[in-house]
Tab-separated table of C-alpha atoms in Angstrom:
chain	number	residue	atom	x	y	z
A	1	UNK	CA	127.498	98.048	100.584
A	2	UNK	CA	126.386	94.886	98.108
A	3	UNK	CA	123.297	93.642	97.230
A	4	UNK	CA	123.131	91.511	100.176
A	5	UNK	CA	123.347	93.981	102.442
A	6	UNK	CA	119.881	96.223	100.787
A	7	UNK	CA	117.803	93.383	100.464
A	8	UNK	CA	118.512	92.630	104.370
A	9	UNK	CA	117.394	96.584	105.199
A	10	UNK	CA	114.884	96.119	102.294
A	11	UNK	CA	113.340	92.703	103.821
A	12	UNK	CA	113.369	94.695	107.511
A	13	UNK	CA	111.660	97.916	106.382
A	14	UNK	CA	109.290	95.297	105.280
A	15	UNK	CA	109.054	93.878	108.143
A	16	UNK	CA	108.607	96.717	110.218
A	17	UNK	CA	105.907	98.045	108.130
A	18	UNK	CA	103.812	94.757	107.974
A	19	UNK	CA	104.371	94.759	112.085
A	20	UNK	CA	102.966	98.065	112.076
A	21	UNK	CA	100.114	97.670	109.829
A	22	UNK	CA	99.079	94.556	112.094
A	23	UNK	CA	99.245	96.337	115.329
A	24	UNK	CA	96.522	99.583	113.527
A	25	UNK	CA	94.650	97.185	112.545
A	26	UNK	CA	93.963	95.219	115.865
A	27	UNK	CA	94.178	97.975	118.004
A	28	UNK	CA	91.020	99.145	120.368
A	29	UNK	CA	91.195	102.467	118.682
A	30	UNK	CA	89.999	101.447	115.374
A	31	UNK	CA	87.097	98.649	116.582
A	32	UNK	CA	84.277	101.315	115.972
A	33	UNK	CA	85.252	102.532	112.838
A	34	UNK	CA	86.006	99.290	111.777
A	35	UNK	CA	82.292	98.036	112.868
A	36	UNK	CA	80.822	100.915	110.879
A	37	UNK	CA	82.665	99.698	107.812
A	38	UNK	CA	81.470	96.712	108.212
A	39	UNK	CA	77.865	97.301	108.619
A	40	UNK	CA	78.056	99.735	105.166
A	41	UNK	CA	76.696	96.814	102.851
A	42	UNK	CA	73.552	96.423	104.848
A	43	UNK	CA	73.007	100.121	104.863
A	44	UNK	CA	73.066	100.345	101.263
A	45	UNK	CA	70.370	97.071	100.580
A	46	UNK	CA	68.102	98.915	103.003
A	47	UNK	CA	68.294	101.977	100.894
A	48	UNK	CA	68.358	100.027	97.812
A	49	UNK	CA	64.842	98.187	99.468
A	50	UNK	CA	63.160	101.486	99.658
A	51	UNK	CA	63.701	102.452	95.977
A	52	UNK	CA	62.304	99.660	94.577
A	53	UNK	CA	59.138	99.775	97.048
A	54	UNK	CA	58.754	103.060	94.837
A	55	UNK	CA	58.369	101.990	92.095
């Protein structure tokens, strides 16, 4: 096996992984999860809000 020959397998594990990261994160599955995660900054100012309304 030469060089040529890994970095072909080594460029399509790549591949294959970046594929498979692209299909988790578009899937249905994830949306609400993903929607949570996204909302987390606001959460945090609205708690942040309340503590300085204490003081």
């Amino acid at each position: 096996m030469d060089i040529g020959t890994l970095r072909g397998i080594g460029t399509l594990l790549v591949l294959i992984a970046t594929l498979g990261v692209i299909c988790w994160a578009y899937s249905g599955k994830r949306k609400a999860s993903f929607d949570e995660a996204a909302n987390l900054p606001f959460a945090d100012d609205d708690r942040n809000d309340s503590r300085s309304n204490r003081a």
